Coordinates of C-alpha atoms in Angstrom, one line a residue:
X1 CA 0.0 0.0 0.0
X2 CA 2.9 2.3 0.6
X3 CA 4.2 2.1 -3.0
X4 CA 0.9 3.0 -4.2
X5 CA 0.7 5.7 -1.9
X6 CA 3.6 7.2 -2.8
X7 CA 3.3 7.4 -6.8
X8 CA -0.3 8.9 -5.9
X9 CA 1.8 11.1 -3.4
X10 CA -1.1 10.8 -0.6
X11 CA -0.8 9.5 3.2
X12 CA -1.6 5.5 3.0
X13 CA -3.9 6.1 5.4
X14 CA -5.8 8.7 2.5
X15 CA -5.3 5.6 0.0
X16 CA -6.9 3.3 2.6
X17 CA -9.9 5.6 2.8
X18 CA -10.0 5.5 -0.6
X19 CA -10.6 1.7 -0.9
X20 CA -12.9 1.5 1.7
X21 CA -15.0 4.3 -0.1
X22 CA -14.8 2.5 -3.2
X23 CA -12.6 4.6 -5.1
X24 CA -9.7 2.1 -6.1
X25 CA -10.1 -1.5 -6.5
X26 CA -8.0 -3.4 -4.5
X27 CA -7.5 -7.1 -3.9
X28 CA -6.8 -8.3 -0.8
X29 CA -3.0 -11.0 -0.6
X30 CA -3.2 -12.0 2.9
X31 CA -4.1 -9.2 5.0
X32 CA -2.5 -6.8 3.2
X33 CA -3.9 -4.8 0.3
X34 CA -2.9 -4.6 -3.2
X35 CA -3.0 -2.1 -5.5
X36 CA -3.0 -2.5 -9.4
X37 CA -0.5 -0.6 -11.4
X38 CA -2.3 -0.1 -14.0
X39 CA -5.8 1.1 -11.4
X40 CA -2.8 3.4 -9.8
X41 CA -2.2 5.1 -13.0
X42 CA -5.9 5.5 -14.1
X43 CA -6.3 7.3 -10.7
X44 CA -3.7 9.4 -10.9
X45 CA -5.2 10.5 -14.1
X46 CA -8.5 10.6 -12.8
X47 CA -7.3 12.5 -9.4
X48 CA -5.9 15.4 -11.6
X49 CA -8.4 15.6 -14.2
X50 CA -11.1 15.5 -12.2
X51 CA -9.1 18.7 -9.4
X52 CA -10.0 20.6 -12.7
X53 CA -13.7 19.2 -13.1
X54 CA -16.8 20.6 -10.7
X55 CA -18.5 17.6 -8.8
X56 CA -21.5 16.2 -11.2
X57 CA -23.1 13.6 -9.5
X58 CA -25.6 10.9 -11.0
X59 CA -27.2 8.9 -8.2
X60 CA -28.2 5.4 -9.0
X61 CA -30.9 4.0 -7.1
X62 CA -32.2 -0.1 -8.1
X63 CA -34.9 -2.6 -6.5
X64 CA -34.8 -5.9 -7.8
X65 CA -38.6 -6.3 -8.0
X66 CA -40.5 -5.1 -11.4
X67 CA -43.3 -4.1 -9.6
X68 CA -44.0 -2.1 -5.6
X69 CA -40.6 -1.3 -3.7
X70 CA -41.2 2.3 -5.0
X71 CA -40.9 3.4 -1.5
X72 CA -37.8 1.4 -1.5
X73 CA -36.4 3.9 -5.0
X74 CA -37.2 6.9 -3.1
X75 CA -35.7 6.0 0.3
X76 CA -32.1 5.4 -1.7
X77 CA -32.6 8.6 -3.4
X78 CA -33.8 10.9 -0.5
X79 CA -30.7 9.3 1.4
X80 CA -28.6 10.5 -1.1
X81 CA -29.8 13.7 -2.0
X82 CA -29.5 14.4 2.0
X83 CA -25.6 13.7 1.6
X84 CA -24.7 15.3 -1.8
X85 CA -22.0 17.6 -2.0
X86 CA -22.1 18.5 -5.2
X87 CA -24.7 19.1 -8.3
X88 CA -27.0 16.3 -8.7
X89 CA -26.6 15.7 -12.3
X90 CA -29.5 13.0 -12.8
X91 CA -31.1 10.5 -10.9
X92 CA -31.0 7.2 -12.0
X93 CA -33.5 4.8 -11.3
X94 CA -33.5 0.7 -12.1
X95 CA -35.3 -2.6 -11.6
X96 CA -33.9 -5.5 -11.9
X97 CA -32.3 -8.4 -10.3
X98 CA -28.5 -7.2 -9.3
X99 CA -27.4 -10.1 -11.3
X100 CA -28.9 -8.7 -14.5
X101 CA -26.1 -7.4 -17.1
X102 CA -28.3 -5.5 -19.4
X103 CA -30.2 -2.7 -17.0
X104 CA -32.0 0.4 -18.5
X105 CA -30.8 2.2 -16.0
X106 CA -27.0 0.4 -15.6
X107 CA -27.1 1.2 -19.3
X108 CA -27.8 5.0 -18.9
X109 CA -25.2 5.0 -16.6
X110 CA -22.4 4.0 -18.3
X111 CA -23.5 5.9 -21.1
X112 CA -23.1 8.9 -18.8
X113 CA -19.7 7.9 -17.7
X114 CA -18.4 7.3 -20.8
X115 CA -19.1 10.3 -22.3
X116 CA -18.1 12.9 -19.6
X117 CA -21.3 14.0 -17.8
X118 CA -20.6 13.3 -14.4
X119 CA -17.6 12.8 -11.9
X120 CA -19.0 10.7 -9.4
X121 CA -21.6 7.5 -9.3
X122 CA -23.0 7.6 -6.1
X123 CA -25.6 4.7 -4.4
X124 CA -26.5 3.5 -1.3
X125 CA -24.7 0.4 -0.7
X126 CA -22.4 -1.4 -3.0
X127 CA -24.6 -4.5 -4.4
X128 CA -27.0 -1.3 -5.3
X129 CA -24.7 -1.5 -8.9
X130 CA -24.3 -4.9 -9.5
X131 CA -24.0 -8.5 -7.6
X132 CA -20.7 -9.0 -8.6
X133 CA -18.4 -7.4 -10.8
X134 CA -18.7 -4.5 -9.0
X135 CA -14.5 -4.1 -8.9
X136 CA -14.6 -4.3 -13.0
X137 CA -17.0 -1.2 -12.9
X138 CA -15.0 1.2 -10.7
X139 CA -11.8 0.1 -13.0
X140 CA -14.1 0.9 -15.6
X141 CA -15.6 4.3 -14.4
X142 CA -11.6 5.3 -13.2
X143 CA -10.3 5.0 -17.2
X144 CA -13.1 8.3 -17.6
X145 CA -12.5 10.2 -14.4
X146 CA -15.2 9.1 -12.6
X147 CA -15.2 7.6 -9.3
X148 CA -17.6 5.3 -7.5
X149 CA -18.7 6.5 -4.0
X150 CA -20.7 4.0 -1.6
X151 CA -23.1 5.8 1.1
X152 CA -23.1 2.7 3.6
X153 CA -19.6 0.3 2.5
X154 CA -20.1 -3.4 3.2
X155 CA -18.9 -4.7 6.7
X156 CA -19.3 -8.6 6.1
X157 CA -16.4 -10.8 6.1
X158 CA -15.0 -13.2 3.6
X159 CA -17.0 -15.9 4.4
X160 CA -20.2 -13.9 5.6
X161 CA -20.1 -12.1 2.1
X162 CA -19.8 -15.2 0.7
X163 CA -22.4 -16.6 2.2
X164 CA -24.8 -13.5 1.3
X165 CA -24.2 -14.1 -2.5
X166 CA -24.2 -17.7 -2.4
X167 CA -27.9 -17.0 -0.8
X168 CA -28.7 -14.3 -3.5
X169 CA -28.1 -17.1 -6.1
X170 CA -29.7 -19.7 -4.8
X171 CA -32.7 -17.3 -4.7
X172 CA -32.3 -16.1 -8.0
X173 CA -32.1 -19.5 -9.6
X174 CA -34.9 -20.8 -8.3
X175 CA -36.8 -18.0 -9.1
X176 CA -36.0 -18.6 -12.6
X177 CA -36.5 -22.5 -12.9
X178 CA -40.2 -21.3 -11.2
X179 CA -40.8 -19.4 -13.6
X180 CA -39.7 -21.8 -16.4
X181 CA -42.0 -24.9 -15.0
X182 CA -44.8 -21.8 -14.8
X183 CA -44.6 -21.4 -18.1
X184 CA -44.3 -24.8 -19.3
X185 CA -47.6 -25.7 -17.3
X186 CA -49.7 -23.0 -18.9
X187 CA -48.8 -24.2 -22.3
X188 CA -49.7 -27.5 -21.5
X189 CA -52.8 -26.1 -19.9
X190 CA -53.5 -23.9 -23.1
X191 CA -52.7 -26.6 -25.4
X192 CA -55.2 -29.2 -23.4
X193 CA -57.6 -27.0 -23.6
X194 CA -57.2 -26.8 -27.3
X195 CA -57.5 -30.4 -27.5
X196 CA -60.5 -30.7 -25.5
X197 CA -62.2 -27.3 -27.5
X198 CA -61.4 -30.0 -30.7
X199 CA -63.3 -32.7 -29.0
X200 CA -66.5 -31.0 -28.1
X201 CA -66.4 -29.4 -31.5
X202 CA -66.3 -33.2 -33.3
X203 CA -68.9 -34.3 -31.2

């Protein structure tokens, strides 16, 4: 961490903060941090271009439900309005399973990132983005500037987390086989009750 530090030229304790904020991906090699070269560089870049950039947020707010939880939208966005510190930009608003690649609103957001509208993406809590991957988006978002900030930062363990998304899958899954077998009964239902409309029609 003190390398890193140093070719940022900030305290490690600032680069720590940093990491726990979400700012920098990191990996974890025993207990000690680890810093990418290349995620060192892109901050760097991002540190000084943004110095000349005012704050634009874009807050991104996501239920996984497609229906209800819209209490849920607007308790994540009055949260963070309450603790901007900069000009709100656009609010973002998604549903969708955290697993789901292809958002609307994910979409709209990196579109926004990529083309320079906003400085900082900021949600409630970290699986708020994505499930996983979360690490490859901040790496992402750094290239353009633009850093991630997370209201309320995850403090589960290794194998607590772990635990959490194994759940999440689990879930998720069988939602989707549910819904497969739901489907394939109201075909068969649809198409028996074709077959019985043909009957009574013969007779």
């Amino acid at each position: 961490m003190s390398n890193a530090a140093k070719r940022l030229g900030i305290h490690p304790m600032t680069l720590r903060q940093w990491a726990l904020d979400g700012k920098i991906p990191f990996t974890w090699v025993g207990r000690e941090r680890r810093f990418s070269s290349v995620d060192v560089e892109n901050m760097k870049r991002g540190s000084d271009f943004a110095t000349s950039r005012p704050r634009q947020e874009v807050l991104y707010v996501r239920v996984s439900g497609s229906s209800g939880q819209g209490s849920w939208l607007e308790a994540q966005e009055e949260e963070l309005r309450a603790t901007s510190t900069g000009e709100i930009v656009k609010v973002v608003r998604d549903r969708g399973s955290g697993l789901r690649e292809n958002r609307p609103g994910l979409n709209r957001l990196l579109a926004m990132v990529s083309d320079g509208t906003v400085t900082v993406v900021r949600v409630t809590h970290e699986d708020r983005l994505a499930r996983f991957g979360v690490g490859w988006l901040k790496r992402l978002f750094a290239v353009y500037g633009v850093t991630v900030e997370v209201l309320h930062p995850k403090k589960l363990g290794g194998r607590d987390e772990l635990l959490e998304d194994f759940v999440s899958l689990v879930t998720t899954f069988a939602g989707r086989l549910y819904g497969m077998r739901s489907a394939e009964n109201r075909k068969r239902l649809l198409a028996e009750s074709g077959q019985c409309g043909d009957k009574s029609e013969a007779v």
